[in-house]
Coordinates of C-alpha atoms in Angstrom, one line a residue:
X1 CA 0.0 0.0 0.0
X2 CA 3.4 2.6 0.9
X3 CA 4.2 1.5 -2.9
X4 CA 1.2 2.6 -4.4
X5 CA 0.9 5.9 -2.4
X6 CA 4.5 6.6 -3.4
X7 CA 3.3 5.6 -7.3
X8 CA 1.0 8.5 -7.3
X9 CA 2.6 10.8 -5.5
X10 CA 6.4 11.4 -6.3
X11 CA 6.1 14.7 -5.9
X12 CA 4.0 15.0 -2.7
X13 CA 6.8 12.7 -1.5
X14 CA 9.8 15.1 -2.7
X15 CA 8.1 17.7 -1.2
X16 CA 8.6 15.9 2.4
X17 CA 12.0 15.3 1.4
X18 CA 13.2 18.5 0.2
X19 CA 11.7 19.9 3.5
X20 CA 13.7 17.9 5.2
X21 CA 16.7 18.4 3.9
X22 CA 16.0 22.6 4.1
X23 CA 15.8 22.0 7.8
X24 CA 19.5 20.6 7.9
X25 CA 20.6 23.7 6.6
X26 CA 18.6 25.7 9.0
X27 CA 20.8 24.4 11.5
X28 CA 23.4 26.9 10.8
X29 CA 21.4 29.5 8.9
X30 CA 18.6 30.0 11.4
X31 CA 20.8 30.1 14.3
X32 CA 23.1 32.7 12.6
X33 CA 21.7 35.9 14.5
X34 CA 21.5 34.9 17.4
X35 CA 25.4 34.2 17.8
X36 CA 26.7 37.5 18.6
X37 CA 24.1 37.6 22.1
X38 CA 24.8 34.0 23.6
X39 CA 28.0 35.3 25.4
X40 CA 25.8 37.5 27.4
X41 CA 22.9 34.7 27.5
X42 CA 25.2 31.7 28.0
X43 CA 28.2 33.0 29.2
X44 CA 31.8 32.4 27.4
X45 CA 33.0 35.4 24.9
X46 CA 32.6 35.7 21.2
X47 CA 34.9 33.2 20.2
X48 CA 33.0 30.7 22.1
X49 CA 29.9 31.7 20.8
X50 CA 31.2 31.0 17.2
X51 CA 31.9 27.5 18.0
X52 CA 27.9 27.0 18.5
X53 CA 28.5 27.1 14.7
X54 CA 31.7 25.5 14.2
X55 CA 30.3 22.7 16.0
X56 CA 26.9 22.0 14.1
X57 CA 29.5 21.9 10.6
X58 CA 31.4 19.3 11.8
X59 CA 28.9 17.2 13.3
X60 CA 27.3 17.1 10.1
X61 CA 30.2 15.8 8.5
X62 CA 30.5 13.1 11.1
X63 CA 26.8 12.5 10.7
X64 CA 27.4 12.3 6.5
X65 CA 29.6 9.2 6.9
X66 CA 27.7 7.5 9.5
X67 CA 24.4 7.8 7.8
X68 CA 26.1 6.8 5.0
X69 CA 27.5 3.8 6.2
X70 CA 24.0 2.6 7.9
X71 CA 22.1 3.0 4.7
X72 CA 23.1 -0.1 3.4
X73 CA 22.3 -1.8 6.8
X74 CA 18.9 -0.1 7.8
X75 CA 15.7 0.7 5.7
X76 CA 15.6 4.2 4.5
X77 CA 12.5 4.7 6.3
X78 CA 13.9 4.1 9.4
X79 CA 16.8 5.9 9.1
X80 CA 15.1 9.4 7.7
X81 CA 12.4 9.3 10.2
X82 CA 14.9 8.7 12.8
X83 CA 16.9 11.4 12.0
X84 CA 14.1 13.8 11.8
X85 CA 13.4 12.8 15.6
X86 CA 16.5 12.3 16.6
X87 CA 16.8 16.1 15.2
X88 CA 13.6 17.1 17.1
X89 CA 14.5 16.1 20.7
X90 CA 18.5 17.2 19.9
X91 CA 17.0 20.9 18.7
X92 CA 14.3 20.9 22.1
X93 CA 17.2 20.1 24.4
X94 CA 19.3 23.2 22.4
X95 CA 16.8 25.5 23.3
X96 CA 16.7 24.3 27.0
X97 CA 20.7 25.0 27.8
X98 CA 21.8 26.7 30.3
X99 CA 25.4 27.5 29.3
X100 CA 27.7 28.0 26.1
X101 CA 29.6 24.7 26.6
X102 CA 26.7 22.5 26.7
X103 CA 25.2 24.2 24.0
X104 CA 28.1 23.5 21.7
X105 CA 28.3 19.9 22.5
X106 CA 24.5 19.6 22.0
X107 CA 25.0 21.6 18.6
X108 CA 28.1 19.0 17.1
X109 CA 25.2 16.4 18.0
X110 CA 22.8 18.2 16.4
X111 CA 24.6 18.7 13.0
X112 CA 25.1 14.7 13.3
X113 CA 21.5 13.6 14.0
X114 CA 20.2 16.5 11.4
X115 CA 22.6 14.9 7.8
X116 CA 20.3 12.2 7.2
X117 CA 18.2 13.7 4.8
X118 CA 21.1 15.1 3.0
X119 CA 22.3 12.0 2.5
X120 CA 18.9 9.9 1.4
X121 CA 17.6 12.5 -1.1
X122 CA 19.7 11.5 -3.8
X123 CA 18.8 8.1 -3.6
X124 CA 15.1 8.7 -2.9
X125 CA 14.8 10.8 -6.1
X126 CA 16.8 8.1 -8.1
X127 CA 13.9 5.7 -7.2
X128 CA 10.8 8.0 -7.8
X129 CA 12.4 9.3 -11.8
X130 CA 13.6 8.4 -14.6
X131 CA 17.0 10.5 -15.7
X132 CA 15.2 13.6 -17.0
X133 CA 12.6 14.1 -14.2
X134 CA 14.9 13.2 -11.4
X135 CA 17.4 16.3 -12.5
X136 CA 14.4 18.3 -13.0
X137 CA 13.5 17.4 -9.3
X138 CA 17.1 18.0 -7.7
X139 CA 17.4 21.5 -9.6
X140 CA 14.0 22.2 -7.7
X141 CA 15.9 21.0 -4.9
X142 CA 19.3 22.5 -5.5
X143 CA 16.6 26.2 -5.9
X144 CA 15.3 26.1 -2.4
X145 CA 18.5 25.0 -0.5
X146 CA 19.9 28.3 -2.3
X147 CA 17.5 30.6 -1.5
X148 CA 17.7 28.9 2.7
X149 CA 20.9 30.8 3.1
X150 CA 19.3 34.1 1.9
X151 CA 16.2 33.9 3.5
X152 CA 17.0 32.2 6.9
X153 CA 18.7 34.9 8.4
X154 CA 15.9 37.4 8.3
X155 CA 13.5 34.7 9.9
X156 CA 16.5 34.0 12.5
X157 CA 16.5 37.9 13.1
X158 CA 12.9 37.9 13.4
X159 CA 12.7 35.3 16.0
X160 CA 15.5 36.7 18.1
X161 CA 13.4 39.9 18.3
X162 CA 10.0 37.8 19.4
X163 CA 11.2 35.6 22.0
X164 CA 15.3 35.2 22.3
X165 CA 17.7 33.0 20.7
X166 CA 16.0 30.2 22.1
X167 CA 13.0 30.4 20.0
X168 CA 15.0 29.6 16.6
X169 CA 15.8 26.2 18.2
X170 CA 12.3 25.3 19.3
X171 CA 11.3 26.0 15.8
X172 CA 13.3 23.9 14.4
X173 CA 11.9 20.7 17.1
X174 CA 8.6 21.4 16.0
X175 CA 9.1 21.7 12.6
X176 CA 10.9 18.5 12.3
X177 CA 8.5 16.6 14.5
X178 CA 5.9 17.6 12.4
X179 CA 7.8 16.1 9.1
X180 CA 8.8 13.1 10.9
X181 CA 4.4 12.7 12.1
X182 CA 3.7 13.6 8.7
X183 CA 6.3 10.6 6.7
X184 CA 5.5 8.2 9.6
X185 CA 1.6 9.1 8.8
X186 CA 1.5 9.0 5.2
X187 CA 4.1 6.0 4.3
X188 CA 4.9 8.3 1.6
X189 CA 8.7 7.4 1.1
X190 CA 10.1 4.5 -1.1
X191 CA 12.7 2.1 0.0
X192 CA 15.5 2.9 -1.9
X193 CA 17.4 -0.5 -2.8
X194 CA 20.7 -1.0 -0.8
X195 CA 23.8 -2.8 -3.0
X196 CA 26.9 -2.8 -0.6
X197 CA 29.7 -3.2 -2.5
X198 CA 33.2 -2.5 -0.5
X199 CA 32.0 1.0 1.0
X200 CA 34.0 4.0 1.0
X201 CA 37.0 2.8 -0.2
X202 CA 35.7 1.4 -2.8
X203 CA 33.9 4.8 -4.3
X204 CA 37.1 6.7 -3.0
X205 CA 39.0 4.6 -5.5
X206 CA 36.2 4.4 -8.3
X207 CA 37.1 7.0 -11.3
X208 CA 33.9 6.8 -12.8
X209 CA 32.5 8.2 -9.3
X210 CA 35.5 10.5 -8.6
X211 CA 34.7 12.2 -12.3
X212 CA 31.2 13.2 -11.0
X213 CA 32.1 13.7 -7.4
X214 CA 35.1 15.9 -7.1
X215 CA 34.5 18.0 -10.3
X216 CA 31.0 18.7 -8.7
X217 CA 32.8 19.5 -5.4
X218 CA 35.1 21.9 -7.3
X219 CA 32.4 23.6 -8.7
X220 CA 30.5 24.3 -5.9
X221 CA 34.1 24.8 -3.7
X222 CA 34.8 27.4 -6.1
X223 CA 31.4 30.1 -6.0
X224 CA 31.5 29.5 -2.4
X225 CA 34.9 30.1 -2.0
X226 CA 34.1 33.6 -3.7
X227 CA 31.0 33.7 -1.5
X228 CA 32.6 33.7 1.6
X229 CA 35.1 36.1 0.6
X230 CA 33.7 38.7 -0.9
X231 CA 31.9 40.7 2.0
X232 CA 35.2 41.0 3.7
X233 CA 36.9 41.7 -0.5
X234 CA 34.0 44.7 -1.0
X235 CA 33.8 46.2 2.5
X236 CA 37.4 46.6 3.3
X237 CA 39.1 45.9 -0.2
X238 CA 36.9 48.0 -2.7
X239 CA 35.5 50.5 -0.3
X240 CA 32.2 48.9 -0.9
X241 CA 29.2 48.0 1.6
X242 CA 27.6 45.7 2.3
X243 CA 24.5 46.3 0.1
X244 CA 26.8 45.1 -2.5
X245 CA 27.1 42.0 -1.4
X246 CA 23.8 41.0 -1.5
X247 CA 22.7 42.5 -4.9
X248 CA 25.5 40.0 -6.1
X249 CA 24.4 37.4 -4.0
X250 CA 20.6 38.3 -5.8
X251 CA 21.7 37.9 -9.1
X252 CA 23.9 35.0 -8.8
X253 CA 20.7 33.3 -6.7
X254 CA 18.5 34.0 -9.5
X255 CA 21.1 32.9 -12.4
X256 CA 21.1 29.3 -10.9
X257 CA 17.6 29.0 -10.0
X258 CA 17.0 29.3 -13.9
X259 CA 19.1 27.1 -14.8
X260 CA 19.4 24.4 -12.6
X261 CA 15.3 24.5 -13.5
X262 CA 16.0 23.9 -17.1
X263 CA 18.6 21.4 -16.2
X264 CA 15.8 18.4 -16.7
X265 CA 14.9 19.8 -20.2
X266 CA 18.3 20.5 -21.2
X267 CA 19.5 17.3 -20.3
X268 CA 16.5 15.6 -22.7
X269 CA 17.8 17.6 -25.9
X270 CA 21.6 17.8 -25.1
X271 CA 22.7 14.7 -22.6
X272 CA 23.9 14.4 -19.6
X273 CA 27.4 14.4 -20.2
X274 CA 27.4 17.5 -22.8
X275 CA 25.2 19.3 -20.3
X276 CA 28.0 18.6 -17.2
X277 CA 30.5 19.5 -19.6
X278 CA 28.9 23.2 -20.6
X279 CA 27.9 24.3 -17.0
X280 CA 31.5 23.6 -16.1
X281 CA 33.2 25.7 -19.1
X282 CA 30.5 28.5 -18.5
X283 CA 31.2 28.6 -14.7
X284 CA 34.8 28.3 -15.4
X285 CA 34.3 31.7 -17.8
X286 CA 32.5 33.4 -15.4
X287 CA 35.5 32.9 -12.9
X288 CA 37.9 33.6 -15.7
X289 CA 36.3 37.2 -16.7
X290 CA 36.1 38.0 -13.0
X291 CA 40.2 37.1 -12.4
X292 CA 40.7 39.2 -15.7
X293 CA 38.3 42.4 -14.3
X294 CA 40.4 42.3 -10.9
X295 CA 43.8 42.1 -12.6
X296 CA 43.0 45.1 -14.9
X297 CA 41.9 46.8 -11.6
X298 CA 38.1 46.6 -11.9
X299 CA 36.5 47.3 -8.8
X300 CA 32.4 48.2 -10.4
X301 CA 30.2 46.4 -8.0
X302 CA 27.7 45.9 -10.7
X303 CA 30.0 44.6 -12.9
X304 CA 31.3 41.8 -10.4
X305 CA 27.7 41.0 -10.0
X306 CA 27.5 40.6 -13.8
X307 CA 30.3 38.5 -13.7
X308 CA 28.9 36.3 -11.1
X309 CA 26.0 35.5 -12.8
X310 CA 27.5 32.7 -15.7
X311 CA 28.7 31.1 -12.9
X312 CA 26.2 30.5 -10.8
X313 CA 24.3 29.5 -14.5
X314 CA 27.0 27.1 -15.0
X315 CA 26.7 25.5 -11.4
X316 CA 22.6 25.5 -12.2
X317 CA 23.3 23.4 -15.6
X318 CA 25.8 21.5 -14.5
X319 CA 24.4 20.6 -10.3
X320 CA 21.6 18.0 -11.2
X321 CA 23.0 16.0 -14.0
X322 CA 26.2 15.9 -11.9
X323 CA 25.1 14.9 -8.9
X324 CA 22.6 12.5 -10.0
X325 CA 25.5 11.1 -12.3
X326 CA 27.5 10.8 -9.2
X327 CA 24.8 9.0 -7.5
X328 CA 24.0 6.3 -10.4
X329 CA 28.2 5.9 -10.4
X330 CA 28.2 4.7 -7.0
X331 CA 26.1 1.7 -8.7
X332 CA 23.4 1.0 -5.7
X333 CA 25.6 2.5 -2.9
X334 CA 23.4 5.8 -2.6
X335 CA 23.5 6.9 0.3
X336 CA 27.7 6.6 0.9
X337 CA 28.0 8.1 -2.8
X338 CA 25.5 11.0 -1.7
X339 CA 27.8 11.6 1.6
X340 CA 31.0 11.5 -0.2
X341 CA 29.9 14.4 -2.7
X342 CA 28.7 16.4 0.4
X343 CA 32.0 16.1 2.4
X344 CA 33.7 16.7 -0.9
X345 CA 32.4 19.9 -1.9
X346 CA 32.3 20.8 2.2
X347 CA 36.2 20.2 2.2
X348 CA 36.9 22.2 -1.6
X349 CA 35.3 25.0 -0.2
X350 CA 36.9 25.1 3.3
X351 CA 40.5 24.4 1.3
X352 CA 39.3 27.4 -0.8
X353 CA 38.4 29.8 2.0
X354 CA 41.6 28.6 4.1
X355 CA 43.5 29.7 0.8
X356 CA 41.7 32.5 0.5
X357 CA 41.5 33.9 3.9
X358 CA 45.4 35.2 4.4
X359 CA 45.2 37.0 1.3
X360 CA 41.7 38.7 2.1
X361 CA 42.4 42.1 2.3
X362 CA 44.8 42.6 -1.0
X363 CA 41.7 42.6 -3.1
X364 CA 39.7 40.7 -5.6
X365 CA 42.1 39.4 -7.6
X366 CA 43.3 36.7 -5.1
X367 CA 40.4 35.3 -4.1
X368 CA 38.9 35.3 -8.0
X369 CA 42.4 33.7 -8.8
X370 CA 42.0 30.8 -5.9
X371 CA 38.2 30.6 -7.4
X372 CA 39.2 29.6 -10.9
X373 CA 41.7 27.5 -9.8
X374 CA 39.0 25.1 -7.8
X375 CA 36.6 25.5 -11.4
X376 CA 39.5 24.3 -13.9
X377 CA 40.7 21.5 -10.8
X378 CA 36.6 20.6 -12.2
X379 CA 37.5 20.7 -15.9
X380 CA 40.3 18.7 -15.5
X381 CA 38.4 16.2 -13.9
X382 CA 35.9 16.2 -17.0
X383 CA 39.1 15.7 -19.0
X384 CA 40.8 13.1 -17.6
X385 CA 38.9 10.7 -15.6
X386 CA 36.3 8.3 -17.5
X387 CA 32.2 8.7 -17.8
X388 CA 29.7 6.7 -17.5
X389 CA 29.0 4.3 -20.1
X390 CA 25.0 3.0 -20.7
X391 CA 22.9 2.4 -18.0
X392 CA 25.5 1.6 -15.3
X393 CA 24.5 2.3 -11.7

């Protein structure tokens, strides 16, 4: 009966998933404005505070592998709605602590419990779509976890205002309680099939995988290594504000929710593996024209908007195909595929910003420079490591 209500509803059922996997992200996100006043709730100083952040990024890489590992030992089912509990009670005790050092153990727990979904979507998608519809499905996907960032901050700011920092936390308990009632009540996810083949070092050593995974991780390392540079490159750099920031982070937003929602209609006339190649080249312009503007001494914020915009376009044509590609490459092993091309694209763009961050203040054209190196580290991969052939995976 779960079968059938899955059958007709693949999209009702994404809709639970992509909701779930928003709320992940809201972890960080959310929380975001209320940092700076837990010193003075919590106690500790402003370094400590920034740990309540730190902490929630690296549980969820811990989390990534683990649920990665179980997915091929425990029904799907299982796992998701467990993490959305386990994500409920972990958020409610969050909200009930009473200084900073509990608080930023319960938050590495948090980011742990909170990864599931992150890690199951891919796979869940896989089994509700054929090729086409299933990228058309993770570029809607890949459009709302973009906008989270943008968005979550002002409802963060918002709650801080109504009821303290506390009340960000309790939102997120009752909000994944009420996913986790709402899976549990309709039956609405599919079990994805599990095909254990040798586990992580296997896909680690896999070239067919590492083609989608790491040039996908480059990708995405690359815009948000420029991301998280550039309101430190236009504020102190270029004499810029703020303001124009955002209007870059607008237009780039807006660039790749286009794209990535022509992705499933582009990858129908074009292929999958001419699509991945053009997003990359297009991104790898973008970054290109952007290292050239800096290096002739450009400093326009408009123009560096401009510039961003082909390669967020490129990350939107390239995202679905690539990481559904990556998923069908792991042949069966979803869920550890889907949590290696997380961590991957987590580590690129923390290399990327690591690189970045000494160089910070001398301007756009070192952080552009480091960005285009992570995008043609992407085309390299394209060039050199083999595709998928026919209907493997």
């Amino acid at each position: 009966m779960a079968e059938d209500r899955v059958a007709r509803a693949p999209w009702l059922v994404l809709g639970a998933v992509v909701a779930s996997t928003v709320l992940g992200l809201l972890g960080t996100d959310l929380v975001l404005p209320a940092v700076p006043s837990l010193p003075e709730a919590l106690g500790g100083d402003p370094a400590r505070a920034q740990l309540v952040l730190a902490a929630y990024v690296a549980g969820s890489c811990v989390g990534l592998l683990a649920y990665g590992a179980l997915g091929d030992r425990v029904a799907t089912r299982t796992l998701f709605l467990a993490s959305l509990l386990a994500t409920a009670a972990v958020s409610a005790a969050c909200a009930a602590a009473t200084d900073i050092g509990a608080l930023i153990a319960l938050r590495a727990l948090q980011g742990a419990v909170a990864s599931g979904p992150a890690v199951f979507a891919p796979g869940i998608v896989r089994a509700l779509f054929d090729e086409a519809r299933a990228v058309r499905a993770l570029g809607l996907l890949g459009s709302i976890e973009a906008l989270a960032p943008a968005l979550a901050p002002i409802l963060g700011a918002w709650l801080l205002l109504l009821g303290g920092w506390r009340l960000s936390f309790a939102l997120i308990a009752a909000a994944a309680l009420a996913l986790a009632a709402m899976v549990r009540a309709s039956g609405l996810l599919p079990q994805v099939a599990r095909r254990p083949r040798g586990g992580y070092a296997r896909l680690a050593a896999d070239p067919v995988f590492l083609r989608y995974a790491l040039s996908q991780a480059f990708v995405l390392g690359g815009l948000l290594t420029f991301v998280l540079g550039m309101p430190a490159v236009f504020v102190h750099a270029l004499g810029g504000t703020i303001a124009d920031f955002v209007v870059m982070q607008v237009c780039g937003i807006a660039s790749f929710m286009l794209t990535a929602n022509l992705a499933g209609s582009l990858v129908a006339r074009l292929g999958a593996e001419r699509l991945i190649g053009l997003g990359t080249g297009v991104a790898a312009l973008g970054a290109a024209a952007t290292l050239a503007y800096a290096l002739a001494g450009g400093a326009d914020p408009r123009l560096i908007a401009a510039l961003f915009v082909p390669v967020n376009a490129g990350l939107g044509l390239r995202g679905p195909p690539g990481f559904f590609r990556a998923v069908m490459a792991a042949r069966g092993d979803d869920a550890r595929g889907s949590a290696l091309v997380v961590l991957a694209i987590l580590a690129a763009a923390a290399a990327g910003t690591a690189a970045a961050a000494p160089l910070i203040d001398r301007g756009l054209a070192p952080l552009a420079a480091i960005a285009l190196a992570l995008h043609l580290l992407a085309a390299l991969c394209l060039a050199t490591l083999p595709r998928l052939r026919g209907g493997e995976g």
